[in-house]
């Protein structure tokens, strides 16, 4: 690990000011950043510790939504009464991620900015456009079992590993950002992560020095919310495929649907194609299969990950069937 300097910020304004140094980075829970620094993949010369900022509150908004401070720990967010009762898909997604100890340290902002789990990204001897732009991608033509089937190009086929972000995409959440000029802006979670294009090392629309201060949830959508995660072992493992679904039905017809996938793309993957196929149709397996087919229409396998196309389709069907059975008709 390289040597670096360190300071702790006590206000959001001081933090964005302190991070304006070219080689500075924020550190929150440190559960991803410190691992990457030890491997010499992230090389900040200065760390601005934002873990003690007063951004841990979860507040009710006048419109019935929630404002989640960026420093809220993943465990606190999952356990919050309003989240458990009105945004179950978010609570389920958080609890499906990492371990209890990690969730106690991991922050809401840090979770959104965690980096991919592509093994070549972590292997500094391998070519990787994300770690070393222009060097090539070892996963295309390499062992790519965990890689993307949607939204990736040939420069990088890594997936975004966050479970939380998939639920936030289904819930139409926004990210609140603060920069050194003290300007606040909001970005939809679905627009926050970028597709790789020719610049896979640029993963989000975050501008240099900008900090995530909060995540904003609109009032919960009607219907039953479910997060289903498929992985190689039952806990402490990243998703091969995951689905966040919200489904409401009236007299057997789907009146409202939200669908987002994890583990299949470089960003949390909201599928409007699936939602369009579901809305106004009978809540039957035939409808779910048509939605899954629409969602996977542009999917491309790279060899070892071909199985994900079928797995994602089946996971969506099962999740939607479960949501309909569990009371998707109970609009709230
Ligand atoms: C063994 C293991 C298993 C895991 N399993 C899962 C899993 O199954 N599912 C899952 O979703 N996650 C999983 N994780 C990832 C974990 O959720 C993330 O490491 C964690 O959420 C990152 O949050 P943090 O606060 O520790 O971020 P840090 O490591 O402190 O920071 C991560 C990045 O975000 C930046 N940053 C942090 N906060 C802000 C902010 N407010 N504004 C701007 N930039 C910021 C930092 O500069 C850094 O670049 C796992 C991690 C480990 C180590
Ligand atoms: S998939 Fe992306 S992260 Fe993995 S080796 Fe290729 S460029 Fe690097």
Coordinates of C-alpha atoms and ligand atoms in Angstrom, one line a residue:
X1 CA 0.0 0.0 0.0
X2 CA 1.3 3.5 -0.9
X3 CA 1.6 6.1 1.7
X4 CA -1.1 8.8 1.8
X5 CA -2.2 11.7 4.0
X6 CA -5.5 11.7 5.9
X7 CA -8.0 14.2 7.3
X8 CA -11.4 13.9 8.8
X9 CA -14.1 16.3 7.6
X10 CA -16.8 17.4 10.0
X11 CA -19.2 19.1 7.6
X12 CA -20.2 18.3 4.0
X13 CA -19.0 21.7 2.9
X14 CA -15.5 21.1 4.4
X15 CA -15.4 17.7 2.8
X16 CA -16.0 18.8 -0.8
X17 CA -13.5 21.6 -0.2
X18 CA -10.9 19.2 1.1
X19 CA -11.3 16.7 -1.7
X20 CA -10.6 19.3 -4.5
X21 CA -6.9 18.2 -4.4
X22 CA -6.2 16.2 -7.6
X23 CA -5.3 12.9 -6.0
X24 CA -7.7 13.1 -3.1
X25 CA -10.6 10.7 -2.5
X26 CA -13.4 10.4 0.0
X27 CA -13.4 7.4 2.3
X28 CA -16.6 6.3 4.0
X29 CA -16.9 2.8 5.5
X30 CA -13.7 1.9 3.6
X31 CA -15.0 -1.7 2.9
X32 CA -14.2 -1.4 -0.8
X33 CA -11.7 1.5 -1.1
X34 CA -9.2 0.1 1.4
X35 CA -9.1 -3.4 -0.3
X36 CA -8.4 -1.6 -3.6
X37 CA -5.7 0.5 -2.1
X38 CA -4.0 -2.5 -0.6
X39 CA -4.0 -4.1 -4.1
X40 CA -2.5 -0.9 -5.6
X41 CA -5.6 -0.4 -7.8
X42 CA -6.8 2.8 -6.2
X43 CA -3.9 5.1 -5.4
X44 CA -5.1 8.2 -3.7
X45 CA -2.5 10.5 -2.2
X46 CA -4.9 12.0 0.3
X47 CA -8.0 10.6 2.0
X48 CA -10.9 12.8 3.2
X49 CA -12.8 10.8 5.8
X50 CA -16.5 11.5 5.6
X51 CA -17.7 8.7 7.9
X52 CA -18.5 11.1 10.7
X53 CA -20.5 13.6 8.7
X54 CA -24.0 14.3 10.0
X55 CA -25.6 12.6 7.0
X56 CA -27.0 9.5 8.8
X57 CA -30.7 10.6 9.1
X58 CA -33.6 9.0 7.3
X59 CA -36.3 11.7 7.0
X60 CA -39.9 11.7 5.8
X61 CA -40.4 14.0 2.9
X62 CA -43.6 16.1 2.5
X63 CA -44.7 14.1 -0.6
X64 CA -44.5 10.8 1.4
X65 CA -41.1 9.8 0.2
X66 CA -37.8 9.4 2.2
X67 CA -34.5 11.3 2.3
X68 CA -31.7 8.9 3.2
X69 CA -28.4 10.5 4.3
X70 CA -25.4 9.2 2.4
X71 CA -23.7 8.1 5.6
X72 CA -26.6 5.9 6.6
X73 CA -25.1 2.4 7.2
X74 CA -26.5 -0.4 5.0
X75 CA -27.7 -2.2 8.1
X76 CA -29.5 0.8 9.5
X77 CA -31.2 1.5 6.2
X78 CA -32.4 -2.1 5.9
X79 CA -33.7 -2.1 9.5
X80 CA -35.5 1.2 9.3
X81 CA -39.2 0.8 10.0
X82 CA -40.4 3.0 7.0
X83 CA -38.0 1.1 4.7
X84 CA -39.1 -2.3 5.9
X85 CA -42.8 -1.5 5.6
X86 CA -43.0 0.7 2.5
X87 CA -39.8 -0.1 0.5
X88 CA -39.4 -3.8 1.3
X89 CA -37.5 -4.4 -2.0
X90 CA -34.8 -2.0 -0.7
X91 CA -34.6 -3.7 2.7
X92 CA -34.5 -7.2 1.1
X93 CA -31.7 -6.1 -1.4
X94 CA -29.6 -4.7 1.4
X95 CA -29.9 -7.8 3.5
X96 CA -29.0 -10.0 0.6
X97 CA -25.7 -8.2 0.3
X98 CA -22.3 -8.8 2.0
X99 CA -22.4 -9.8 5.7
X100 CA -23.7 -8.2 8.9
X101 CA -20.3 -6.8 9.8
X102 CA -19.8 -5.3 6.4
X103 CA -23.3 -3.8 6.3
X104 CA -22.6 -2.1 9.6
X105 CA -19.7 -0.3 8.0
X106 CA -20.9 0.2 4.4
X107 CA -22.5 3.5 3.7
X108 CA -25.3 4.3 1.3
X109 CA -23.0 6.6 -0.8
X110 CA -20.2 4.1 -0.8
X111 CA -22.5 1.3 -1.8
X112 CA -23.5 3.2 -4.9
X113 CA -19.8 3.8 -5.8
X114 CA -18.4 0.3 -5.1
X115 CA -16.4 -1.0 -8.0
X116 CA -16.8 -4.2 -10.1
X117 CA -15.9 -7.7 -8.9
X118 CA -14.4 -8.7 -12.3
X119 CA -11.4 -10.8 -11.2
X120 CA -9.2 -9.3 -13.9
X121 CA -9.8 -5.9 -12.5
X122 CA -8.3 -7.1 -9.2
X123 CA -5.4 -8.9 -10.9
X124 CA -2.8 -6.2 -11.7
X125 CA -0.9 -8.5 -14.0
X126 CA -4.0 -8.8 -16.3
X127 CA -5.0 -6.3 -19.1
X128 CA -8.0 -4.3 -18.0
X129 CA -9.4 -1.2 -19.7
X130 CA -11.1 -0.1 -16.5
X131 CA -7.9 -0.2 -14.3
X132 CA -5.5 0.7 -17.1
X133 CA -7.3 2.5 -20.0
X134 CA -6.2 1.3 -23.4
X135 CA -4.6 -2.0 -22.2
X136 CA -7.5 -4.3 -23.4
X137 CA -10.1 -6.4 -21.7
X138 CA -9.0 -9.8 -20.4
X139 CA -12.6 -10.9 -19.8
X140 CA -13.6 -10.7 -23.4
X141 CA -12.3 -14.1 -24.6
X142 CA -11.3 -14.9 -21.1
X143 CA -13.2 -16.5 -18.2
X144 CA -16.3 -14.4 -18.2
X145 CA -18.9 -16.4 -16.2
X146 CA -19.9 -13.5 -13.9
X147 CA -19.9 -10.8 -16.6
X148 CA -22.5 -8.7 -18.4
X149 CA -25.0 -9.8 -20.9
X150 CA -26.7 -6.4 -21.4
X151 CA -25.3 -2.9 -21.9
X152 CA -21.7 -3.9 -22.3
X153 CA -19.4 -3.2 -25.3
X154 CA -16.1 -4.9 -26.2
X155 CA -14.0 -2.5 -24.1
X156 CA -15.4 -3.8 -20.8
X157 CA -18.0 -6.4 -19.9
X158 CA -17.9 -6.0 -16.1
X159 CA -21.1 -5.9 -14.1
X160 CA -22.1 -3.5 -11.3
X161 CA -22.1 -5.5 -8.1
X162 CA -24.5 -3.4 -5.9
X163 CA -27.7 -5.0 -4.8
X164 CA -29.0 -1.8 -3.2
X165 CA -28.7 0.1 -6.5
X166 CA -31.0 -2.4 -8.2
X167 CA -33.8 -1.9 -5.7
X168 CA -33.2 1.9 -5.9
X169 CA -33.5 1.7 -9.7
X170 CA -36.9 -0.1 -9.4
X171 CA -38.0 2.6 -6.9
X172 CA -37.2 5.6 -9.1
X173 CA -34.7 6.9 -6.5
X174 CA -32.6 10.0 -7.1
X175 CA -29.0 10.7 -5.9
X176 CA -28.3 14.2 -4.4
X177 CA -24.8 15.6 -5.1
X178 CA -22.9 18.5 -3.7
X179 CA -19.8 20.1 -5.3
X180 CA -17.0 22.4 -4.1
X181 CA -19.0 25.5 -5.2
X182 CA -21.7 24.2 -2.8
X183 CA -24.0 23.5 -5.8
X184 CA -26.6 20.8 -5.2
X185 CA -27.9 18.7 -8.1
X186 CA -30.0 15.6 -8.4
X187 CA -29.6 12.6 -10.8
X188 CA -31.9 9.6 -11.2
X189 CA -30.2 6.4 -10.0
X190 CA -30.9 4.9 -13.4
X191 CA -28.8 7.7 -15.0
X192 CA -26.1 7.8 -12.3
X193 CA -24.0 4.9 -13.6
X194 CA -22.6 5.1 -17.1
X195 CA -22.3 2.3 -19.7
X196 CA -18.7 1.6 -20.6
X197 CA -18.5 2.8 -24.2
X198 CA -14.9 3.6 -24.9
X199 CA -14.2 4.9 -21.4
X200 CA -15.0 2.0 -18.9
X201 CA -12.9 3.7 -16.3
X202 CA -15.5 6.5 -16.0
X203 CA -18.3 4.6 -14.2
X204 CA -20.7 7.4 -13.1
X205 CA -21.8 10.9 -13.9
X206 CA -20.2 12.1 -10.7
X207 CA -18.0 15.2 -11.5
X208 CA -14.6 15.5 -9.9
X209 CA -14.9 16.5 -6.3
X210 CA -18.7 15.9 -6.1
X211 CA -20.0 14.1 -3.1
X212 CA -23.2 12.1 -2.6
X213 CA -25.1 13.7 0.2
X214 CA -28.4 11.7 0.1
X215 CA -30.6 9.3 -1.8
X216 CA -34.2 10.4 -2.3
X217 CA -37.1 8.0 -2.6
X218 CA -40.4 9.1 -4.1
X219 CA -43.5 7.7 -2.4
X220 CA -43.6 3.9 -2.8
X221 CA -45.2 2.5 -6.0
X222 CA -48.4 0.5 -5.6
X223 CA -48.1 -3.3 -5.3
X224 CA -46.0 -6.0 -3.8
X225 CA -42.2 -5.5 -3.8
X226 CA -39.7 -8.4 -4.1
X227 CA -35.9 -8.7 -4.4
X228 CA -34.6 -12.1 -5.5
X229 CA -30.9 -12.8 -5.7
X230 CA -29.4 -15.8 -7.4
X231 CA -25.8 -16.6 -6.5
X232 CA -23.3 -19.5 -6.1
X233 CA -23.9 -19.8 -2.4
X234 CA -26.7 -18.7 -0.1
X235 CA -25.0 -15.8 1.7
X236 CA -21.9 -13.6 1.5
X237 CA -21.8 -13.7 -2.3
X238 CA -22.4 -11.3 -5.1
X239 CA -25.3 -11.8 -7.5
X240 CA -25.1 -13.9 -10.7
X241 CA -28.5 -12.5 -11.5
X242 CA -30.9 -10.5 -9.3
X243 CA -34.4 -9.0 -9.9
X244 CA -36.1 -6.2 -8.1
X245 CA -39.8 -6.3 -9.0
X246 CA -42.9 -4.3 -8.0
X247 CA -46.2 -5.6 -9.2
X248 CA -49.8 -4.6 -8.6
X249 CA -52.8 -6.3 -10.1
X250 CA -56.5 -5.5 -10.3
X251 CA -59.0 -8.3 -10.9
X252 CA -56.1 -10.5 -12.3
X253 CA -54.8 -7.8 -14.6
X254 CA -51.4 -6.1 -14.0
X255 CA -52.0 -2.4 -13.3
X256 CA -48.5 -1.4 -12.5
X257 CA -45.1 -3.0 -12.9
X258 CA -41.4 -2.1 -12.1
X259 CA -38.6 -4.4 -13.1
X260 CA -34.8 -4.0 -12.5
X261 CA -32.0 -6.5 -12.9
X262 CA -28.7 -6.8 -11.1
X263 CA -25.6 -8.9 -12.1
X264 CA -26.3 -8.6 -15.8
X265 CA -25.1 -5.2 -16.8
X266 CA -22.5 -2.5 -16.1
X267 CA -25.2 -0.6 -14.2
X268 CA -28.4 -1.5 -12.3
X269 CA -30.6 -2.4 -15.3
X270 CA -34.2 -1.1 -15.3
X271 CA -36.2 -2.9 -17.9
X272 CA -38.9 -0.7 -19.4
X273 CA -39.3 -3.4 -22.1
X274 CA -40.4 -5.9 -19.5
X275 CA -42.6 -3.3 -17.7
X276 CA -44.4 -2.4 -21.0
X277 CA -45.0 -6.0 -21.7
X278 CA -46.5 -6.5 -18.3
X279 CA -48.8 -3.5 -17.9
X280 CA -52.4 -4.1 -18.8
X281 CA -51.9 -7.8 -19.3
X282 CA -53.2 -10.8 -17.3
X283 CA -51.1 -11.8 -14.4
X284 CA -50.2 -15.2 -15.8
X285 CA -47.0 -17.1 -16.5
X286 CA -47.5 -16.5 -20.3
X287 CA -47.3 -12.7 -19.6
X288 CA -44.2 -13.1 -17.4
X289 CA -42.5 -15.1 -20.1
X290 CA -43.3 -12.5 -22.7
X291 CA -41.8 -9.8 -20.3
X292 CA -38.7 -11.9 -19.7
X293 CA -38.2 -12.4 -23.5
X294 CA -38.6 -8.6 -24.0
X295 CA -36.1 -7.9 -21.2
X296 CA -33.5 -10.3 -22.7
X297 CA -34.1 -9.4 -26.4
X298 CA -30.7 -7.6 -26.7
X299 CA -28.8 -9.9 -24.3
X300 CA -25.4 -11.1 -25.6
X301 CA -23.5 -14.0 -24.0
X302 CA -19.7 -14.2 -24.1
X303 CA -19.4 -18.0 -23.6
X304 CA -19.1 -18.8 -20.0
X305 CA -21.9 -16.4 -19.1
X306 CA -24.4 -17.6 -21.7
X307 CA -26.4 -19.3 -18.9
X308 CA -27.3 -15.9 -17.5
X309 CA -29.7 -15.1 -20.3
X310 CA -31.9 -18.0 -19.4
X311 CA -31.3 -17.6 -15.7
X312 CA -32.3 -13.9 -15.7
X313 CA -35.5 -14.8 -17.7
X314 CA -36.5 -17.5 -15.2
X315 CA -35.6 -15.4 -12.2
X316 CA -37.9 -12.7 -13.5
X317 CA -40.8 -15.1 -14.1
X318 CA -40.5 -16.6 -10.7
X319 CA -40.2 -13.2 -8.9
X320 CA -43.3 -11.9 -10.7
X321 CA -45.3 -15.0 -10.0
X322 CA -44.3 -14.7 -6.3
X323 CA -45.3 -11.0 -6.3
X324 CA -48.7 -11.8 -7.8
X325 CA -49.3 -14.7 -5.4
X326 CA -48.2 -12.6 -2.4
X327 CA -50.8 -9.9 -2.9
X328 CA -49.7 -7.7 -5.8
X329 CA -53.4 -6.7 -5.9
X330 CA -53.1 -4.9 -2.5
X331 CA -52.4 -1.4 -3.8
X332 CA -51.0 0.8 -1.1
Ligands
LIG1 C1 -16.4 -9.5 1.1 C2 -17.4 -8.5 0.6 C3 -18.7 -9.0 0.2 C4 -19.6 -8.0 -0.3 N1 -20.8 -8.5 -0.8 C5 -21.7 -7.6 -1.4 C6 -22.9 -8.0 -1.9 O1 -23.2 -9.2 -1.9 N2 -23.7 -7.0 -2.4 C7 -23.4 -5.7 -2.5 O2 -24.1 -4.9 -3.0 N3 -22.2 -5.3 -2.0 C8 -21.3 -6.2 -1.4 N4 -20.2 -5.8 -0.9 C9 -19.7 -4.4 -1.2 C10 -20.1 -3.4 -0.1 O3 -21.5 -3.2 -0.1 C11 -19.4 -2.1 -0.4 O4 -18.0 -2.4 -0.2 C12 -19.9 -1.0 0.5 O5 -21.2 -0.8 0.2 C13 -19.1 0.3 0.1 O6 -19.4 1.3 1.1 P1 -18.3 2.0 1.9 O7 -19.0 3.0 2.7 O8 -17.5 1.0 2.7 O9 -17.5 2.7 0.7 P2 -15.9 3.0 0.7 O10 -15.1 1.8 0.5 O11 -15.5 3.9 1.8 O12 -15.9 3.9 -0.7 C14 -16.2 3.3 -1.9 C15 -16.0 4.4 -3.0 O13 -17.1 5.3 -2.8 C16 -16.5 6.6 -2.7 N5 -17.4 7.3 -1.7 C17 -17.9 6.8 -0.6 N6 -18.9 7.6 -0.1 C18 -19.0 8.6 -0.9 C19 -19.8 9.8 -1.0 N7 -20.8 10.0 -0.1 N8 -19.7 10.6 -2.1 C20 -18.8 10.4 -3.0 N9 -18.0 9.3 -3.0 C21 -18.1 8.5 -2.0 C22 -15.1 6.4 -2.1 O14 -14.2 7.5 -2.5 C23 -14.7 5.1 -2.9 O15 -14.3 5.4 -4.2 C24 -19.2 -6.6 -0.4 C25 -18.0 -6.2 0.1 C26 -17.1 -7.1 0.6 C27 -15.8 -6.6 1.1
LIG2 S1 -14.5 -6.7 -18.0 FE1 -13.9 -4.6 -17.5 S2 -13.1 -4.7 -15.5 FE2 -13.0 -6.8 -16.3 S3 -11.0 -7.0 -17.4 FE3 -12.5 -6.3 -18.9 S4 -12.1 -4.0 -18.8 FE4 -11.3 -4.9 -16.9

